[in-house]
mmCIF file of C-alpha atoms and ligand atoms in Angstrom:
data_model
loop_
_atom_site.group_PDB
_atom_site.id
_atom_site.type_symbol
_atom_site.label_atom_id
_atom_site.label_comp_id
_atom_site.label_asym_id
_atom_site.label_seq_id
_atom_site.Cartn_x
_atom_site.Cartn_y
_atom_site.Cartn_z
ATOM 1 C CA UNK A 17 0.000 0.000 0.000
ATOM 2 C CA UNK A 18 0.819 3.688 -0.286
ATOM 3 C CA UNK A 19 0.437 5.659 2.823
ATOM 4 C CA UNK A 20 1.052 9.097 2.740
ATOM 5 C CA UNK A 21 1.296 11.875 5.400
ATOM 6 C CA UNK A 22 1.411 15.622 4.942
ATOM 7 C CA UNK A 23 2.523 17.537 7.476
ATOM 8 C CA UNK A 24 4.586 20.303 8.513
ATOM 9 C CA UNK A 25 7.488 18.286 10.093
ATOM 10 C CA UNK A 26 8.360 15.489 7.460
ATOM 11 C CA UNK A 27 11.568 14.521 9.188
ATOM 12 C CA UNK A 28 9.569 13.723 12.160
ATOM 13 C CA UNK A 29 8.964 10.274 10.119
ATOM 14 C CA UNK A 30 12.662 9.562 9.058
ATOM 15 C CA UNK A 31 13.227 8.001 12.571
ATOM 16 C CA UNK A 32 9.838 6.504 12.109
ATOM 17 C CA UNK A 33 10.810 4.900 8.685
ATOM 18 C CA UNK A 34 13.500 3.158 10.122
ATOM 19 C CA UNK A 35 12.028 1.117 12.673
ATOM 20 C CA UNK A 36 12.559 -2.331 12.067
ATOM 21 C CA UNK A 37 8.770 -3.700 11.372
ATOM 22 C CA UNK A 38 8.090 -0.118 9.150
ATOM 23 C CA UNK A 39 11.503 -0.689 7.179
ATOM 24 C CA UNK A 40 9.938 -4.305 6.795
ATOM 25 C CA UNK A 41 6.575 -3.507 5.674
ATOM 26 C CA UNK A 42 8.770 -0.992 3.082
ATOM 27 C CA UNK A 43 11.057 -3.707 2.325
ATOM 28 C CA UNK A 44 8.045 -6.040 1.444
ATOM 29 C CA UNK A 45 7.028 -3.041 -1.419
ATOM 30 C CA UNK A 46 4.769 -0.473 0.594
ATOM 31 C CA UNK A 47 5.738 3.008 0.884
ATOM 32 C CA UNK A 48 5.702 5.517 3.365
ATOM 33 C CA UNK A 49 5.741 9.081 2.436
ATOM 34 C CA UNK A 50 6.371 12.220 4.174
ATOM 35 C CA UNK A 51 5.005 15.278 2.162
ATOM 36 C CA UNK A 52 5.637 19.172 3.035
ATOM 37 C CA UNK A 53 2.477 20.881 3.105
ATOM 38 C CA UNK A 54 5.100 24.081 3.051
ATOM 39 C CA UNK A 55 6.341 22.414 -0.588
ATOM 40 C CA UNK A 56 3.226 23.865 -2.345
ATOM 41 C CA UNK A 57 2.140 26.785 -0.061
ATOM 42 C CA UNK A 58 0.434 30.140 -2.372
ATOM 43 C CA UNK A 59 1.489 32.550 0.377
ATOM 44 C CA UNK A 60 4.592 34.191 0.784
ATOM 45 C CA UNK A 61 6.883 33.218 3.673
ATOM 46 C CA UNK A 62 5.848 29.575 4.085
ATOM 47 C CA UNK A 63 2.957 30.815 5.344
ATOM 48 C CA UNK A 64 -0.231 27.867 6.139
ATOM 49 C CA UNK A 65 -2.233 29.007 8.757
ATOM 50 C CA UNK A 66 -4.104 31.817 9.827
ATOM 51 C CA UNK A 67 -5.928 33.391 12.853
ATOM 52 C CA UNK A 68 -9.874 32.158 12.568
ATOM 53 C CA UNK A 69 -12.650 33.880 12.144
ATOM 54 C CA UNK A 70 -15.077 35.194 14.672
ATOM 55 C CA UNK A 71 -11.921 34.799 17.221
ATOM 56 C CA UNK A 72 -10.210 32.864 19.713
ATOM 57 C CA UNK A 73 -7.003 31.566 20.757
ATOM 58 C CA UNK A 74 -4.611 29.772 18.229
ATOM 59 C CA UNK A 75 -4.158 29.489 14.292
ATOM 60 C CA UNK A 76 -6.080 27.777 11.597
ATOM 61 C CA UNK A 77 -4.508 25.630 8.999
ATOM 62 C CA UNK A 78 -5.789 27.626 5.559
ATOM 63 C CA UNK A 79 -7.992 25.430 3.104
ATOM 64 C CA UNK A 80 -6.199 27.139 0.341
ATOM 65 C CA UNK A 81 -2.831 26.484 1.311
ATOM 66 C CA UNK A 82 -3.949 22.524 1.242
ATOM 67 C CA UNK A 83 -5.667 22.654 -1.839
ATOM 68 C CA UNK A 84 -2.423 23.897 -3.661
ATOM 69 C CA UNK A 85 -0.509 20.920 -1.411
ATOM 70 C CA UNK A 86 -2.323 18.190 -2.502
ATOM 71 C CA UNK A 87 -3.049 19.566 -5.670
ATOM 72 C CA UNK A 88 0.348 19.595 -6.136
ATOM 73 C CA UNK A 89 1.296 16.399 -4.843
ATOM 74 C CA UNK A 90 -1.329 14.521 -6.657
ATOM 75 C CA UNK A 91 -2.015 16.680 -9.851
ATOM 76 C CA UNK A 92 -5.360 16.830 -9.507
ATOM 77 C CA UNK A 93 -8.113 18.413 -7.505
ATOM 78 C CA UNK A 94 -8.465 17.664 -4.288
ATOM 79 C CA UNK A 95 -12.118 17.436 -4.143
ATOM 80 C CA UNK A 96 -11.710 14.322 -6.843
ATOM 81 C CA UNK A 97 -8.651 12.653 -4.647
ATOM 82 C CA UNK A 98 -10.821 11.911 -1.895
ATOM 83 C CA UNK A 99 -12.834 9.416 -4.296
ATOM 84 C CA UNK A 100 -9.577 7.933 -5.466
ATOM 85 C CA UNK A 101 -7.751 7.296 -2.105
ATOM 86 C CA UNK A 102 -8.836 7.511 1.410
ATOM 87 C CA UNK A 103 -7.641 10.870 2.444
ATOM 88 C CA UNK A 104 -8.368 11.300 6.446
ATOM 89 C CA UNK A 105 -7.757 14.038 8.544
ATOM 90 C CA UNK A 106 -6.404 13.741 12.261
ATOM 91 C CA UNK A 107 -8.230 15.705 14.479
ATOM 92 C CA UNK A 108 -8.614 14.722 18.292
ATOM 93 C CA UNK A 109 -12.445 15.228 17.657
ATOM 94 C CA UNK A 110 -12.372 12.448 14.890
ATOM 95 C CA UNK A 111 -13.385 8.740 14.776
ATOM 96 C CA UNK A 112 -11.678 6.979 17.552
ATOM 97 C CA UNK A 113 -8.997 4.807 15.794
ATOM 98 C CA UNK A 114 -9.444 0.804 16.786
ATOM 99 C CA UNK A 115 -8.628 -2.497 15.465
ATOM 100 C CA UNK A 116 -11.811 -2.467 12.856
ATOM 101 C CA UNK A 117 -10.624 1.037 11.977
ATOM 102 C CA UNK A 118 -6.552 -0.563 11.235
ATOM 103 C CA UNK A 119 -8.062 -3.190 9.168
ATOM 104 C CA UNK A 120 -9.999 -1.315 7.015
ATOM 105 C CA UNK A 121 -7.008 0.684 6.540
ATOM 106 C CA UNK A 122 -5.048 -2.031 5.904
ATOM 107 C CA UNK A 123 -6.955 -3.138 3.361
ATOM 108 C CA UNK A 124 -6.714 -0.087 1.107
ATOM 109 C CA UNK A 125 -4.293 0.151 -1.510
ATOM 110 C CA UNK A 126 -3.773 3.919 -1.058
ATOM 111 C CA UNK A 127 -4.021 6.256 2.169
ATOM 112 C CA UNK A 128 -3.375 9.846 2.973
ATOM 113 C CA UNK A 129 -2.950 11.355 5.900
ATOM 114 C CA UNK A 130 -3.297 14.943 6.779
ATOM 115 C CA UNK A 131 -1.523 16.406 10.073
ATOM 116 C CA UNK A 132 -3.062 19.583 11.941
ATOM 117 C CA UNK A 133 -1.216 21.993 13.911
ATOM 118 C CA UNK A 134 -2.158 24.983 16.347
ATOM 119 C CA UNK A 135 -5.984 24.885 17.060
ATOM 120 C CA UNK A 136 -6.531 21.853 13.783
ATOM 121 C CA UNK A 137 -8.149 22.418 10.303
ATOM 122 C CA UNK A 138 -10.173 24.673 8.750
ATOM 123 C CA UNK A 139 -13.357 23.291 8.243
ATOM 124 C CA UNK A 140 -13.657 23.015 4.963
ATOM 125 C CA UNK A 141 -10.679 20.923 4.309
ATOM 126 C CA UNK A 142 -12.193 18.398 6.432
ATOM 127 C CA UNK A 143 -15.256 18.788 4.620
ATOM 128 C CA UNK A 144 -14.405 18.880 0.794
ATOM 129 C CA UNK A 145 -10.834 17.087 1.211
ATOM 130 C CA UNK A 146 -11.414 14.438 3.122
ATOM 131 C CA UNK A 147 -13.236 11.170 3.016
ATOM 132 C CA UNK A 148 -12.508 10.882 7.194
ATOM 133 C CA UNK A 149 -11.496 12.418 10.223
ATOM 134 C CA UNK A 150 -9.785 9.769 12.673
ATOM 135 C CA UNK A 151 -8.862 10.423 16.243
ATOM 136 C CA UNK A 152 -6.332 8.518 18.410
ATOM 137 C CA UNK A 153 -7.998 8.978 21.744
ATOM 138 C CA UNK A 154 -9.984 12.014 23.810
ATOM 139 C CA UNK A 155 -7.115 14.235 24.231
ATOM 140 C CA UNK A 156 -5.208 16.970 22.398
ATOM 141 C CA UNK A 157 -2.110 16.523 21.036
ATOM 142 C CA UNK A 158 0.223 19.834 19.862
ATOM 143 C CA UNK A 159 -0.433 18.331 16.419
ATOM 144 C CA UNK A 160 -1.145 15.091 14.310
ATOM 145 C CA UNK A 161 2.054 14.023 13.358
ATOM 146 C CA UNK A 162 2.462 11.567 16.319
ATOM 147 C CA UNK A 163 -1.343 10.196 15.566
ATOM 148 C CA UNK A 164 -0.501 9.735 11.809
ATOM 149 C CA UNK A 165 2.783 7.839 13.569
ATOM 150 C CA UNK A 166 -0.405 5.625 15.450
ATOM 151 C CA UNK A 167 -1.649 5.130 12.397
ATOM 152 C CA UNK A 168 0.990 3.996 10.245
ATOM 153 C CA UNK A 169 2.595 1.754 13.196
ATOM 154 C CA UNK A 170 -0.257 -0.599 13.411
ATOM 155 C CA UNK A 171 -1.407 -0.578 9.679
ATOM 156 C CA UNK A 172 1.748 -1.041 8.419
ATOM 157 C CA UNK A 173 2.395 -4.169 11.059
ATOM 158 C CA UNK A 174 -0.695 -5.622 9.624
ATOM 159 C CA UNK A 175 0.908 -5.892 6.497
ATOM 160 C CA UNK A 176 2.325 -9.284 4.860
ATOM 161 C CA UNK A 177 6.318 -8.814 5.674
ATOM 162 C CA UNK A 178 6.186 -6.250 8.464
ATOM 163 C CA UNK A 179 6.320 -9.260 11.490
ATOM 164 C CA UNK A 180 9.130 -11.615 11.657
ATOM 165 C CA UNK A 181 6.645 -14.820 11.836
ATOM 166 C CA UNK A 182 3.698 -14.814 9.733
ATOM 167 C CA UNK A 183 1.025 -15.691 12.493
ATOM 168 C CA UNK A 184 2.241 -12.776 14.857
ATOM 169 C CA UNK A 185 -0.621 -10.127 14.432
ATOM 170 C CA UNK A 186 -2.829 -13.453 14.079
ATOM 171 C CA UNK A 187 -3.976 -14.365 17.476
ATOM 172 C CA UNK A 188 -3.224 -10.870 19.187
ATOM 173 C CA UNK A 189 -5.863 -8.419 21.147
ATOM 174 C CA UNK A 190 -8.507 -7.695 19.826
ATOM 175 C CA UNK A 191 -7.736 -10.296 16.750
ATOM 176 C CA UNK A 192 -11.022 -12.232 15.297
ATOM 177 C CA UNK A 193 -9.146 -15.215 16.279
ATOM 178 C CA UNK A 194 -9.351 -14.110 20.139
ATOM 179 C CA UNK A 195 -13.277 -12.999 19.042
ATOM 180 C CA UNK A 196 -12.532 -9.064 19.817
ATOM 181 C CA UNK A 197 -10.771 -9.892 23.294
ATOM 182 C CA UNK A 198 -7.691 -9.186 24.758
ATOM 183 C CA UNK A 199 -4.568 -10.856 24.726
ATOM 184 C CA UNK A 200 -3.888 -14.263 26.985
ATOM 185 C CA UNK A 201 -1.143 -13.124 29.098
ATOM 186 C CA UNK A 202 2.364 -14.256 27.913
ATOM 187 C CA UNK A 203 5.167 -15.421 30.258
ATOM 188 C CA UNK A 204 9.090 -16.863 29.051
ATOM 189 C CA UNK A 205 12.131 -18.478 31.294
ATOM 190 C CA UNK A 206 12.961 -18.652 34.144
ATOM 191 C CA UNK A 207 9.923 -20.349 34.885
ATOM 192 C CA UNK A 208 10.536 -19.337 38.586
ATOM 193 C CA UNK A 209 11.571 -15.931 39.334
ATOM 194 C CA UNK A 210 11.852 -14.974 43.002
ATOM 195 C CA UNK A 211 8.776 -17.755 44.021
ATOM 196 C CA UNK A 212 6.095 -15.817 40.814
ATOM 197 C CA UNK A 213 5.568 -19.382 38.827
ATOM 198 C CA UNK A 214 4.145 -19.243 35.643
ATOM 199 C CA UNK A 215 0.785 -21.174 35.217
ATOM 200 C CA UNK A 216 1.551 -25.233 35.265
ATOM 201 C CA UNK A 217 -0.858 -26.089 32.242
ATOM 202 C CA UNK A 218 1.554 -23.364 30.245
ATOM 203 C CA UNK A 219 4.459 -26.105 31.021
ATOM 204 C CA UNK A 220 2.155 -29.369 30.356
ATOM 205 C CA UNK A 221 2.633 -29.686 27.083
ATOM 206 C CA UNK A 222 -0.836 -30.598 26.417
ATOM 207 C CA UNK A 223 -1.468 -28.033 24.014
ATOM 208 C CA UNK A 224 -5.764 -28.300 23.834
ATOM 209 C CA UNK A 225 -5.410 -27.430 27.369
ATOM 210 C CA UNK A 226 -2.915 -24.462 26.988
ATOM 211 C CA UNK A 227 -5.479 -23.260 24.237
ATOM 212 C CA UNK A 228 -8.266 -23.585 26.498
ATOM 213 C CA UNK A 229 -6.483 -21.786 29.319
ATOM 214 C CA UNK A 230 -5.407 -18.773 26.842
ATOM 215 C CA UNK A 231 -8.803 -18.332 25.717
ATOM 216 C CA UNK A 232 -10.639 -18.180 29.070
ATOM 217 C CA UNK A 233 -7.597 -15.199 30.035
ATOM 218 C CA UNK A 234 -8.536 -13.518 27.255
ATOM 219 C CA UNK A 235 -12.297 -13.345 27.682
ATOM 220 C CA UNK A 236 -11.812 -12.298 31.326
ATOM 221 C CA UNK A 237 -9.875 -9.994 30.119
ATOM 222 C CA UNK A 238 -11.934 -8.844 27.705
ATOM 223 C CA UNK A 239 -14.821 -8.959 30.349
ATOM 224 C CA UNK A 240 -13.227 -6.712 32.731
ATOM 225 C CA UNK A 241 -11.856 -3.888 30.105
ATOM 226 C CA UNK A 242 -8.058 -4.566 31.311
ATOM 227 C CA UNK A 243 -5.626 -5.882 29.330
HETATM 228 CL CL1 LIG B 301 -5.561 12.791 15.388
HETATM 229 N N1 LIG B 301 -4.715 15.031 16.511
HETATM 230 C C1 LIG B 301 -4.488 15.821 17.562
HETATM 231 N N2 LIG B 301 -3.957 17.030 17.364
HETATM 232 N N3 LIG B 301 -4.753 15.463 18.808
HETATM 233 C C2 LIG B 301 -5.261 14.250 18.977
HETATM 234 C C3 LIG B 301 -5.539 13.374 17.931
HETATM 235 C C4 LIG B 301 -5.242 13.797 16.682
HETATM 236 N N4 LIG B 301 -6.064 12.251 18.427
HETATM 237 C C5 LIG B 301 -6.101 12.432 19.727
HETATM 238 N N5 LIG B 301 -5.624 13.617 20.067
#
């Protein structure tokens, strides 16, 4: 797939880019791209946001700055990309991203994703650009860049390649193989550490048993909310 990010801080994703499952899923033929919404700006000075209207604290990213951006980027009008790729902007307000959310993502061939800054977008970038607006949780963050990070870490780790062992993301939370639950909880050597055992059946060797077990941990944790 082809996920793309615009944003005012593209080097923010070199570090990102090289961590090992990303580098994998890039390896495997995806691509991860940082754009500069300053690349395109109309204004002079790099200019891309603007004090809103009617007042208040805080700056407004200008619709007309990312029309020329993506316009730019794409070569054609922004109002038609949205029909050709899943362009989403991250706003805190947004749909709250989950593991439906990442698969659906995952399954598209082609994703952009548009940052925010200061007080977020003007409205009618959301509106005319963008075919979502996707949240990472009820709080504000000083911008999107570390939600489009969210993003891209756990669709790219969906992808074929990204995971050393092909059944990895497979039977992990939230998974349809765990039926929306949690986890089991995990446990390695030494099998004794300062008198905490780990769970006999996980040393049996009987392995319907051990699946049994896992399941039951992971619908009580499901039950409960923790994981
Ligand atoms: Cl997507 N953006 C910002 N700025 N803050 C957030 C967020 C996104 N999701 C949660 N908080």
């Amino acid at each position: 797939m082809q996920l793309d990010v615009v944003t005012l801080f593209p080097q923010w994703f070199d570090w990102f880019s090289e961590q090992r499952h990303v580098a994998n899923a890039l390896a495997a033929g995806n691509e991860l791209r940082a754009l500069d919404l300053r690349e395109h700006t109309p204004l002079s000075g790099g200019q891309v946001d603007d004090t809103p209207f009617g007042g208040g604290a805080g700056m407004v990213l200008r619709v007309d700055v990312m029309d020329h951006a993506l316009r730019g980027f794409y070569g054609i009008d922004p109002v038609d990309l949205r029909r050709e790729r899943r362009v989403i902007a991250l706003t805190p307000g947004g749909r709250i991203l989950d593991e439906a959310l990442v698969n659906e993502l995952a399954a598209e061939p082609a994703v952009t994703l548009l940052c925010g800054r200061y007080e977020g977008f003007d409205e009618r970038i959301v509106q005319h650009f963008c075919s979502d607006a996707v949240s990472i949780g009820r709080y504000v963050l000083a911008g999107g860049e570390l939600a489009a990070m969210v993003v891209c870490d756990a669709v790219l780790r969906k992808l074929p390649g990204a995971l050393g062992h092909a059944d990895s993301a497979a039977e992990e939370s939230f998974s349809a193989a765990l039926g929306g639950d949690p986890e089991y909880p995990h446990y390695t050597r030494p099998a004794d550490y300062r008198g905490w055992n780990v769970p006999d059946v996980l040393l049996s060797g009987h392995h319907e048993e051990i699946r049994r077990w896992r399941r039951a941990r992971s619908r009580e944790r499901g039950a409960t909310g923790g994981a």
